[in-house]
């Protein structure tokens, strides 16, 4: 039987989601906790990957189990007691056998938090950027990102043949003390959101010209990116699946 877990985590102490041989990861902790509770070797499959220090408000992973789960609330309670305090399971539900946490996802939304004032409470949860940012100038350039583009210039080199991503929505919200970027797409490449935020900040602070986004999409020259936003401000905030999957 196949089950889907909804979880959230603070990524500060982890080398991303994906299991590694010698480093702590969220997947390794989840696999270990599931295996302890169900007393069998369990391996999860995540909805995507997160880099070192990146957080998730909503993340999904599926796993297979020989027996049926009868009391989901009880299982969630005991698993959360086993897991470290910076990882929390929010929900578990049964899914069809052909469901896949990664490939069945319709869209993903990442948000990036910038704080305008130095705040030690947010040291590992936001990017402190003390310079003045022209958010209107950034808003004027967000539409350039919308649609299907080759985002290879915005991504760390990966062993893939296709760097095309379809960005459905990109927004920036400014408040008194902080700025939030949100980007929704069918998929994301490694360091893509952090690179996009870095480019937008460089435009909003007049470090680079507004035409940089078009140049990067056209010429695919990653060396032109002068700023890559640090990982601690990045959050996976939403993953969507076909209706009824996550009920």
PDB file of C-alpha atoms in Angstrom:
ATOM      1  CA  UNK A   1       0.000   0.000   0.000  1.00  0.00           C
ATOM      2  CA  UNK A   2       1.237   3.491  -0.822  1.00  0.00           C
ATOM      3  CA  UNK A   3       0.953   6.437   1.552  1.00  0.00           C
ATOM      4  CA  UNK A   4       1.614  10.151   1.185  1.00  0.00           C
ATOM      5  CA  UNK A   5       3.144  12.169   4.010  1.00  0.00           C
ATOM      6  CA  UNK A   6       2.780  15.927   4.303  1.00  0.00           C
ATOM      7  CA  UNK A   7       5.531  17.453   6.406  1.00  0.00           C
ATOM      8  CA  UNK A   8       7.328  20.681   7.197  1.00  0.00           C
ATOM      9  CA  UNK A   9      10.888  21.248   8.286  1.00  0.00           C
ATOM     10  CA  UNK A  10      13.454  23.841   9.244  1.00  0.00           C
ATOM     11  CA  UNK A  11      16.420  23.107   7.013  1.00  0.00           C
ATOM     12  CA  UNK A  12      19.152  24.842   9.019  1.00  0.00           C
ATOM     13  CA  UNK A  13      20.680  21.634  10.392  1.00  0.00           C
ATOM     14  CA  UNK A  14      20.367  19.573   7.213  1.00  0.00           C
ATOM     15  CA  UNK A  15      22.218  19.148   3.952  1.00  0.00           C
ATOM     16  CA  UNK A  16      18.959  19.353   2.053  1.00  0.00           C
ATOM     17  CA  UNK A  17      16.217  16.782   1.581  1.00  0.00           C
ATOM     18  CA  UNK A  18      17.967  13.966  -0.239  1.00  0.00           C
ATOM     19  CA  UNK A  19      19.738  11.220   1.686  1.00  0.00           C
ATOM     20  CA  UNK A  20      23.544  11.382   1.665  1.00  0.00           C
ATOM     21  CA  UNK A  21      26.163   8.965   2.932  1.00  0.00           C
ATOM     22  CA  UNK A  22      27.837  11.062   5.609  1.00  0.00           C
ATOM     23  CA  UNK A  23      25.657  14.145   6.133  1.00  0.00           C
ATOM     24  CA  UNK A  24      22.367  14.692   8.000  1.00  0.00           C
ATOM     25  CA  UNK A  25      19.377  15.138   5.681  1.00  0.00           C
ATOM     26  CA  UNK A  26      15.620  15.392   6.119  1.00  0.00           C
ATOM     27  CA  UNK A  27      14.972  12.244   4.073  1.00  0.00           C
ATOM     28  CA  UNK A  28      17.390  10.225   6.200  1.00  0.00           C
ATOM     29  CA  UNK A  29      15.647  11.331   9.404  1.00  0.00           C
ATOM     30  CA  UNK A  30      12.213  10.556   7.971  1.00  0.00           C
ATOM     31  CA  UNK A  31      13.283   7.130   6.683  1.00  0.00           C
ATOM     32  CA  UNK A  32      14.801   6.286  10.062  1.00  0.00           C
ATOM     33  CA  UNK A  33      11.711   7.342  12.008  1.00  0.00           C
ATOM     34  CA  UNK A  34       9.335   5.430   9.736  1.00  0.00           C
ATOM     35  CA  UNK A  35      11.525   2.327   9.907  1.00  0.00           C
ATOM     36  CA  UNK A  36      11.658   2.476  13.713  1.00  0.00           C
ATOM     37  CA  UNK A  37       7.906   2.897  14.084  1.00  0.00           C
ATOM     38  CA  UNK A  38       6.782   0.309  11.525  1.00  0.00           C
ATOM     39  CA  UNK A  39       9.670  -2.076  12.297  1.00  0.00           C
ATOM     40  CA  UNK A  40      10.613  -2.564   8.669  1.00  0.00           C
ATOM     41  CA  UNK A  41      13.020  -0.891   6.284  1.00  0.00           C
ATOM     42  CA  UNK A  42      11.169   2.046   4.715  1.00  0.00           C
ATOM     43  CA  UNK A  43      12.459   4.442   2.070  1.00  0.00           C
ATOM     44  CA  UNK A  44      10.602   7.606   1.085  1.00  0.00           C
ATOM     45  CA  UNK A  45      10.385   9.427  -2.245  1.00  0.00           C
ATOM     46  CA  UNK A  46      10.151  13.211  -2.001  1.00  0.00           C
ATOM     47  CA  UNK A  47       8.271  15.741  -4.124  1.00  0.00           C
ATOM     48  CA  UNK A  48      11.596  17.331  -5.022  1.00  0.00           C
ATOM     49  CA  UNK A  49      14.944  18.307  -3.600  1.00  0.00           C
ATOM     50  CA  UNK A  50      15.893  21.173  -1.336  1.00  0.00           C
ATOM     51  CA  UNK A  51      19.410  22.529  -0.926  1.00  0.00           C
ATOM     52  CA  UNK A  52      21.362  22.796   2.299  1.00  0.00           C
ATOM     53  CA  UNK A  53      19.708  25.233   4.707  1.00  0.00           C
ATOM     54  CA  UNK A  54      16.456  25.563   2.732  1.00  0.00           C
ATOM     55  CA  UNK A  55      13.163  25.192   4.603  1.00  0.00           C
ATOM     56  CA  UNK A  56       9.747  23.750   3.756  1.00  0.00           C
ATOM     57  CA  UNK A  57       6.348  24.813   5.015  1.00  0.00           C
ATOM     58  CA  UNK A  58       4.763  22.130   2.850  1.00  0.00           C
ATOM     59  CA  UNK A  59       6.662  19.118   1.545  1.00  0.00           C
ATOM     60  CA  UNK A  60       5.362  15.729   0.431  1.00  0.00           C
ATOM     61  CA  UNK A  61       6.896  12.273   0.317  1.00  0.00           C
ATOM     62  CA  UNK A  62       5.424   8.873  -0.450  1.00  0.00           C
ATOM     63  CA  UNK A  63       6.361   5.477   0.949  1.00  0.00           C
ATOM     64  CA  UNK A  64       5.127   1.906   0.624  1.00  0.00           C
ATOM     65  CA  UNK A  65       4.002  -0.316   3.457  1.00  0.00           C
ATOM     66  CA  UNK A  66       2.973  -3.971   3.556  1.00  0.00           C
ATOM     67  CA  UNK A  67       0.214  -3.435   6.112  1.00  0.00           C
ATOM     68  CA  UNK A  68      -2.655  -0.955   6.292  1.00  0.00           C
ATOM     69  CA  UNK A  69      -2.632   2.079   8.573  1.00  0.00           C
ATOM     70  CA  UNK A  70      -5.809   2.077  10.659  1.00  0.00           C
ATOM     71  CA  UNK A  71      -5.323   5.117  12.882  1.00  0.00           C
ATOM     72  CA  UNK A  72      -3.589   7.950  11.048  1.00  0.00           C
ATOM     73  CA  UNK A  73      -3.690  10.364  13.991  1.00  0.00           C
ATOM     74  CA  UNK A  74      -1.977   7.850  16.250  1.00  0.00           C
ATOM     75  CA  UNK A  75       0.732   7.160  13.668  1.00  0.00           C
ATOM     76  CA  UNK A  76       1.352  10.895  13.146  1.00  0.00           C
ATOM     77  CA  UNK A  77       1.586  11.436  16.904  1.00  0.00           C
ATOM     78  CA  UNK A  78       4.151   8.686  17.435  1.00  0.00           C
ATOM     79  CA  UNK A  79       6.219   9.573  14.378  1.00  0.00           C
ATOM     80  CA  UNK A  80       6.449  13.197  15.510  1.00  0.00           C
ATOM     81  CA  UNK A  81       7.642  11.953  18.901  1.00  0.00           C
ATOM     82  CA  UNK A  82      10.470  10.049  17.170  1.00  0.00           C
ATOM     83  CA  UNK A  83      11.434  12.779  14.706  1.00  0.00           C
ATOM     84  CA  UNK A  84      13.739  15.652  15.750  1.00  0.00           C
ATOM     85  CA  UNK A  85      11.968  18.913  16.688  1.00  0.00           C
ATOM     86  CA  UNK A  86      12.815  20.642  13.387  1.00  0.00           C
ATOM     87  CA  UNK A  87      10.814  18.118  11.314  1.00  0.00           C
ATOM     88  CA  UNK A  88       7.042  17.689  11.712  1.00  0.00           C
ATOM     89  CA  UNK A  89       4.532  15.410  10.008  1.00  0.00           C
ATOM     90  CA  UNK A  90       1.251  17.202   9.359  1.00  0.00           C
ATOM     91  CA  UNK A  91      -0.779  14.560   7.554  1.00  0.00           C
ATOM     92  CA  UNK A  92      -0.692  11.024   6.114  1.00  0.00           C
ATOM     93  CA  UNK A  93      -3.164   9.576   3.628  1.00  0.00           C
ATOM     94  CA  UNK A  94      -3.552   6.600   1.325  1.00  0.00           C
ATOM     95  CA  UNK A  95      -2.838   7.247  -2.369  1.00  0.00           C
ATOM     96  CA  UNK A  96      -3.238   5.152  -5.549  1.00  0.00           C
ATOM     97  CA  UNK A  97      -0.446   2.750  -6.471  1.00  0.00           C
ATOM     98  CA  UNK A  98       0.442   4.797  -9.560  1.00  0.00           C
ATOM     99  CA  UNK A  99       0.896   7.996  -7.523  1.00  0.00           C
ATOM    100  CA  UNK A 100       4.370   9.525  -7.338  1.00  0.00           C
ATOM    101  CA  UNK A 101       5.243  12.350  -4.937  1.00  0.00           C
ATOM    102  CA  UNK A 102       7.500  14.009  -7.502  1.00  0.00           C
ATOM    103  CA  UNK A 103       6.035  13.196 -10.897  1.00  0.00           C
ATOM    104  CA  UNK A 104       2.360  13.535  -9.931  1.00  0.00           C
ATOM    105  CA  UNK A 105       2.857  17.107  -8.700  1.00  0.00           C
ATOM    106  CA  UNK A 106       1.218  19.803 -10.831  1.00  0.00           C
ATOM    107  CA  UNK A 107       3.046  22.821  -9.442  1.00  0.00           C
ATOM    108  CA  UNK A 108       5.378  23.979  -6.718  1.00  0.00           C
ATOM    109  CA  UNK A 109       5.644  27.372  -5.038  1.00  0.00           C
ATOM    110  CA  UNK A 110       8.776  28.749  -3.439  1.00  0.00           C
ATOM    111  CA  UNK A 111       8.867  31.901  -1.333  1.00  0.00           C
ATOM    112  CA  UNK A 112      11.934  33.885  -0.401  1.00  0.00           C
ATOM    113  CA  UNK A 113      12.093  36.077   2.701  1.00  0.00           C
ATOM    114  CA  UNK A 114      14.313  39.158   2.915  1.00  0.00           C
ATOM    115  CA  UNK A 115      14.465  41.183   6.107  1.00  0.00           C
ATOM    116  CA  UNK A 116      15.351  44.869   5.871  1.00  0.00           C
ATOM    117  CA  UNK A 117      16.593  45.102   9.442  1.00  0.00           C
ATOM    118  CA  UNK A 118      19.121  42.918  11.206  1.00  0.00           C
ATOM    119  CA  UNK A 119      17.172  40.432  13.300  1.00  0.00           C
ATOM    120  CA  UNK A 120      19.040  37.664  15.164  1.00  0.00           C
ATOM    121  CA  UNK A 121      15.793  35.695  15.546  1.00  0.00           C
ATOM    122  CA  UNK A 122      15.632  35.355  11.751  1.00  0.00           C
ATOM    123  CA  UNK A 123      19.361  34.771  11.285  1.00  0.00           C
ATOM    124  CA  UNK A 124      18.850  31.275   9.801  1.00  0.00           C
ATOM    125  CA  UNK A 125      15.387  31.956   8.391  1.00  0.00           C
ATOM    126  CA  UNK A 126      15.764  35.044   6.204  1.00  0.00           C
ATOM    127  CA  UNK A 127      18.321  37.040   4.231  1.00  0.00           C
ATOM    128  CA  UNK A 128      19.219  40.312   5.909  1.00  0.00           C
ATOM    129  CA  UNK A 129      19.742  42.844   3.119  1.00  0.00           C
ATOM    130  CA  UNK A 130      20.323  46.333   4.482  1.00  0.00           C
ATOM    131  CA  UNK A 131      20.542  48.276   1.229  1.00  0.00           C
ATOM    132  CA  UNK A 132      17.572  50.118  -0.318  1.00  0.00           C
ATOM    133  CA  UNK A 133      15.729  47.989  -2.885  1.00  0.00           C
ATOM    134  CA  UNK A 134      13.595  49.486  -5.653  1.00  0.00           C
ATOM    135  CA  UNK A 135      10.724  47.001  -5.481  1.00  0.00           C
ATOM    136  CA  UNK A 136       8.736  48.775  -8.203  1.00  0.00           C
ATOM    137  CA  UNK A 137      11.627  48.254 -10.608  1.00  0.00           C
ATOM    138  CA  UNK A 138      11.605  44.566  -9.692  1.00  0.00           C
ATOM    139  CA  UNK A 139       7.827  44.339 -10.213  1.00  0.00           C
ATOM    140  CA  UNK A 140       8.243  45.821 -13.674  1.00  0.00           C
ATOM    141  CA  UNK A 141      10.585  42.966 -14.610  1.00  0.00           C
ATOM    142  CA  UNK A 142       8.753  39.979 -13.115  1.00  0.00           C
ATOM    143  CA  UNK A 143       6.609  39.388 -16.211  1.00  0.00           C
ATOM    144  CA  UNK A 144       9.767  38.547 -18.185  1.00  0.00           C
ATOM    145  CA  UNK A 145      10.035  35.337 -16.157  1.00  0.00           C
ATOM    146  CA  UNK A 146       6.498  34.123 -16.861  1.00  0.00           C
ATOM    147  CA  UNK A 147       6.062  31.252 -19.308  1.00  0.00           C
ATOM    148  CA  UNK A 148       8.242  28.446 -20.615  1.00  0.00           C
ATOM    149  CA  UNK A 149      11.935  29.319 -20.786  1.00  0.00           C
ATOM    150  CA  UNK A 150      15.315  27.628 -20.702  1.00  0.00           C
ATOM    151  CA  UNK A 151      16.524  28.512 -17.196  1.00  0.00           C
ATOM    152  CA  UNK A 152      19.976  26.927 -17.509  1.00  0.00           C
ATOM    153  CA  UNK A 153      21.648  30.275 -16.743  1.00  0.00           C
ATOM    154  CA  UNK A 154      19.752  30.387 -13.447  1.00  0.00           C
ATOM    155  CA  UNK A 155      20.661  26.845 -12.402  1.00  0.00           C
ATOM    156  CA  UNK A 156      23.647  25.045 -11.045  1.00  0.00           C
ATOM    157  CA  UNK A 157      24.843  22.573 -13.660  1.00  0.00           C
ATOM    158  CA  UNK A 158      22.875  19.336 -13.481  1.00  0.00           C
ATOM    159  CA  UNK A 159      23.069  15.964 -15.295  1.00  0.00           C
ATOM    160  CA  UNK A 160      19.894  16.661 -17.300  1.00  0.00           C
ATOM    161  CA  UNK A 161      19.111  17.445 -20.932  1.00  0.00           C
ATOM    162  CA  UNK A 162      16.127  19.740 -20.437  1.00  0.00           C
ATOM    163  CA  UNK A 163      16.359  23.007 -18.513  1.00  0.00           C
ATOM    164  CA  UNK A 164      12.927  24.260 -19.574  1.00  0.00           C
ATOM    165  CA  UNK A 165      10.586  25.331 -16.784  1.00  0.00           C
ATOM    166  CA  UNK A 166       7.132  26.872 -16.962  1.00  0.00           C
ATOM    167  CA  UNK A 167       6.731  29.719 -14.475  1.00  0.00           C
ATOM    168  CA  UNK A 168       3.040  30.352 -13.831  1.00  0.00           C
ATOM    169  CA  UNK A 169       3.319  33.243 -11.401  1.00  0.00           C
ATOM    170  CA  UNK A 170       5.972  35.494  -9.855  1.00  0.00           C
ATOM    171  CA  UNK A 171       5.250  38.171  -7.260  1.00  0.00           C
ATOM    172  CA  UNK A 172       6.976  40.468  -4.801  1.00  0.00           C
ATOM    173  CA  UNK A 173       5.346  41.854  -1.651  1.00  0.00           C
ATOM    174  CA  UNK A 174       6.933  44.623   0.380  1.00  0.00           C
ATOM    175  CA  UNK A 175       6.166  45.272   4.018  1.00  0.00           C
ATOM    176  CA  UNK A 176       7.679  47.643   6.538  1.00  0.00           C
ATOM    177  CA  UNK A 177      10.374  45.246   7.720  1.00  0.00           C
ATOM    178  CA  UNK A 178      10.607  42.594   5.024  1.00  0.00           C
ATOM    179  CA  UNK A 179      10.181  41.629   1.369  1.00  0.00           C
ATOM    180  CA  UNK A 180       8.734  38.332   0.121  1.00  0.00           C
ATOM    181  CA  UNK A 181       9.222  36.866  -3.335  1.00  0.00           C
ATOM    182  CA  UNK A 182       6.921  34.027  -4.458  1.00  0.00           C
ATOM    183  CA  UNK A 183       7.387  31.963  -7.608  1.00  0.00           C
ATOM    184  CA  UNK A 184       5.135  29.153  -8.852  1.00  0.00           C
ATOM    185  CA  UNK A 185       6.209  26.781 -11.612  1.00  0.00           C
ATOM    186  CA  UNK A 186       5.752  23.252 -12.879  1.00  0.00           C
ATOM    187  CA  UNK A 187       9.266  22.440 -11.660  1.00  0.00           C
ATOM    188  CA  UNK A 188      12.456  24.094 -10.446  1.00  0.00           C
ATOM    189  CA  UNK A 189      16.143  23.520 -11.103  1.00  0.00           C
ATOM    190  CA  UNK A 190      18.905  23.478  -8.516  1.00  0.00           C
ATOM    191  CA  UNK A 191      19.587  27.006  -7.169  1.00  0.00           C
ATOM    192  CA  UNK A 192      17.065  28.406  -9.671  1.00  0.00           C
ATOM    193  CA  UNK A 193      14.965  30.420  -7.216  1.00  0.00           C
ATOM    194  CA  UNK A 194      18.003  31.729  -5.354  1.00  0.00           C
ATOM    195  CA  UNK A 195      19.550  32.810  -8.656  1.00  0.00           C
ATOM    196  CA  UNK A 196      16.335  34.511  -9.784  1.00  0.00           C
ATOM    197  CA  UNK A 197      16.052  36.381  -6.481  1.00  0.00           C
ATOM    198  CA  UNK A 198      19.704  37.397  -6.733  1.00  0.00           C
ATOM    199  CA  UNK A 199      19.198  38.765 -10.243  1.00  0.00           C
ATOM    200  CA  UNK A 200      16.080  40.661  -9.197  1.00  0.00           C
ATOM    201  CA  UNK A 201      17.890  42.160  -6.217  1.00  0.00           C
ATOM    202  CA  UNK A 202      20.791  43.195  -8.447  1.00  0.00           C
ATOM    203  CA  UNK A 203      18.283  44.940 -10.726  1.00  0.00           C
ATOM    204  CA  UNK A 204      16.467  46.544  -7.793  1.00  0.00           C
ATOM    205  CA  UNK A 205      19.731  47.930  -6.416  1.00  0.00           C
ATOM    206  CA  UNK A 206      21.065  49.067  -9.812  1.00  0.00           C
ATOM    207  CA  UNK A 207      23.967  46.622  -9.695  1.00  0.00           C
ATOM    208  CA  UNK A 208      22.914  45.363 -13.128  1.00  0.00           C
ATOM    209  CA  UNK A 209      20.682  46.660 -15.905  1.00  0.00           C
ATOM    210  CA  UNK A 210      17.040  45.661 -16.308  1.00  0.00           C
ATOM    211  CA  UNK A 211      17.764  43.786 -19.537  1.00  0.00           C
ATOM    212  CA  UNK A 212      19.797  41.166 -17.630  1.00  0.00           C
ATOM    213  CA  UNK A 213      16.889  38.715 -17.332  1.00  0.00           C
ATOM    214  CA  UNK A 214      16.316  38.701 -21.085  1.00  0.00           C
ATOM    215  CA  UNK A 215      20.045  38.334 -21.706  1.00  0.00           C
ATOM    216  CA  UNK A 216      20.294  35.363 -19.353  1.00  0.00           C
ATOM    217  CA  UNK A 217      17.313  33.623 -20.943  1.00  0.00           C
ATOM    218  CA  UNK A 218      18.684  34.278 -24.422  1.00  0.00           C
ATOM    219  CA  UNK A 219      22.425  33.668 -24.034  1.00  0.00           C
ATOM    220  CA  UNK A 220      22.353  31.289 -21.036  1.00  0.00           C
ATOM    221  CA  UNK A 221      25.540  32.724 -19.532  1.00  0.00           C
ATOM    222  CA  UNK A 222      25.443  32.040 -15.783  1.00  0.00           C
ATOM    223  CA  UNK A 223      28.655  33.994 -15.194  1.00  0.00           C
ATOM    224  CA  UNK A 224      26.678  37.231 -15.607  1.00  0.00           C
ATOM    225  CA  UNK A 225      24.799  36.558 -12.356  1.00  0.00           C
ATOM    226  CA  UNK A 226      26.571  38.630  -9.696  1.00  0.00           C
ATOM    227  CA  UNK A 227      24.353  37.810  -6.715  1.00  0.00           C
ATOM    228  CA  UNK A 228      22.926  34.436  -5.648  1.00  0.00           C
ATOM    229  CA  UNK A 229      20.597  34.723  -2.674  1.00  0.00           C
ATOM    230  CA  UNK A 230      21.707  32.631   0.336  1.00  0.00           C
ATOM    231  CA  UNK A 231      19.703  29.493   1.195  1.00  0.00           C
ATOM    232  CA  UNK A 232      18.321  30.480   4.594  1.00  0.00           C
ATOM    233  CA  UNK A 233      15.623  32.765   3.152  1.00  0.00           C
ATOM    234  CA  UNK A 234      14.144  30.122   0.844  1.00  0.00           C
ATOM    235  CA  UNK A 235      10.972  28.168   1.667  1.00  0.00           C
ATOM    236  CA  UNK A 236       9.033  25.568  -0.284  1.00  0.00           C
ATOM    237  CA  UNK A 237       5.559  26.799   0.593  1.00  0.00           C
ATOM    238  CA  UNK A 238       3.134  24.809  -1.552  1.00  0.00           C
ATOM    239  CA  UNK A 239       2.962  21.686  -3.711  1.00  0.00           C
ATOM    240  CA  UNK A 240      -0.212  20.947  -5.660  1.00  0.00           C
ATOM    241  CA  UNK A 241      -1.518  17.598  -6.879  1.00  0.00           C
ATOM    242  CA  UNK A 242      -4.630  16.492  -8.767  1.00  0.00           C
ATOM    243  CA  UNK A 243      -7.783  17.170  -6.769  1.00  0.00           C
ATOM    244  CA  UNK A 244      -8.466  14.635  -4.054  1.00  0.00           C
ATOM    245  CA  UNK A 245      -4.918  13.307  -3.786  1.00  0.00           C
ATOM    246  CA  UNK A 246      -3.964  15.024  -0.550  1.00  0.00           C
ATOM    247  CA  UNK A 247      -7.301  14.763   1.260  1.00  0.00           C
TER     248      UNK A 247
END
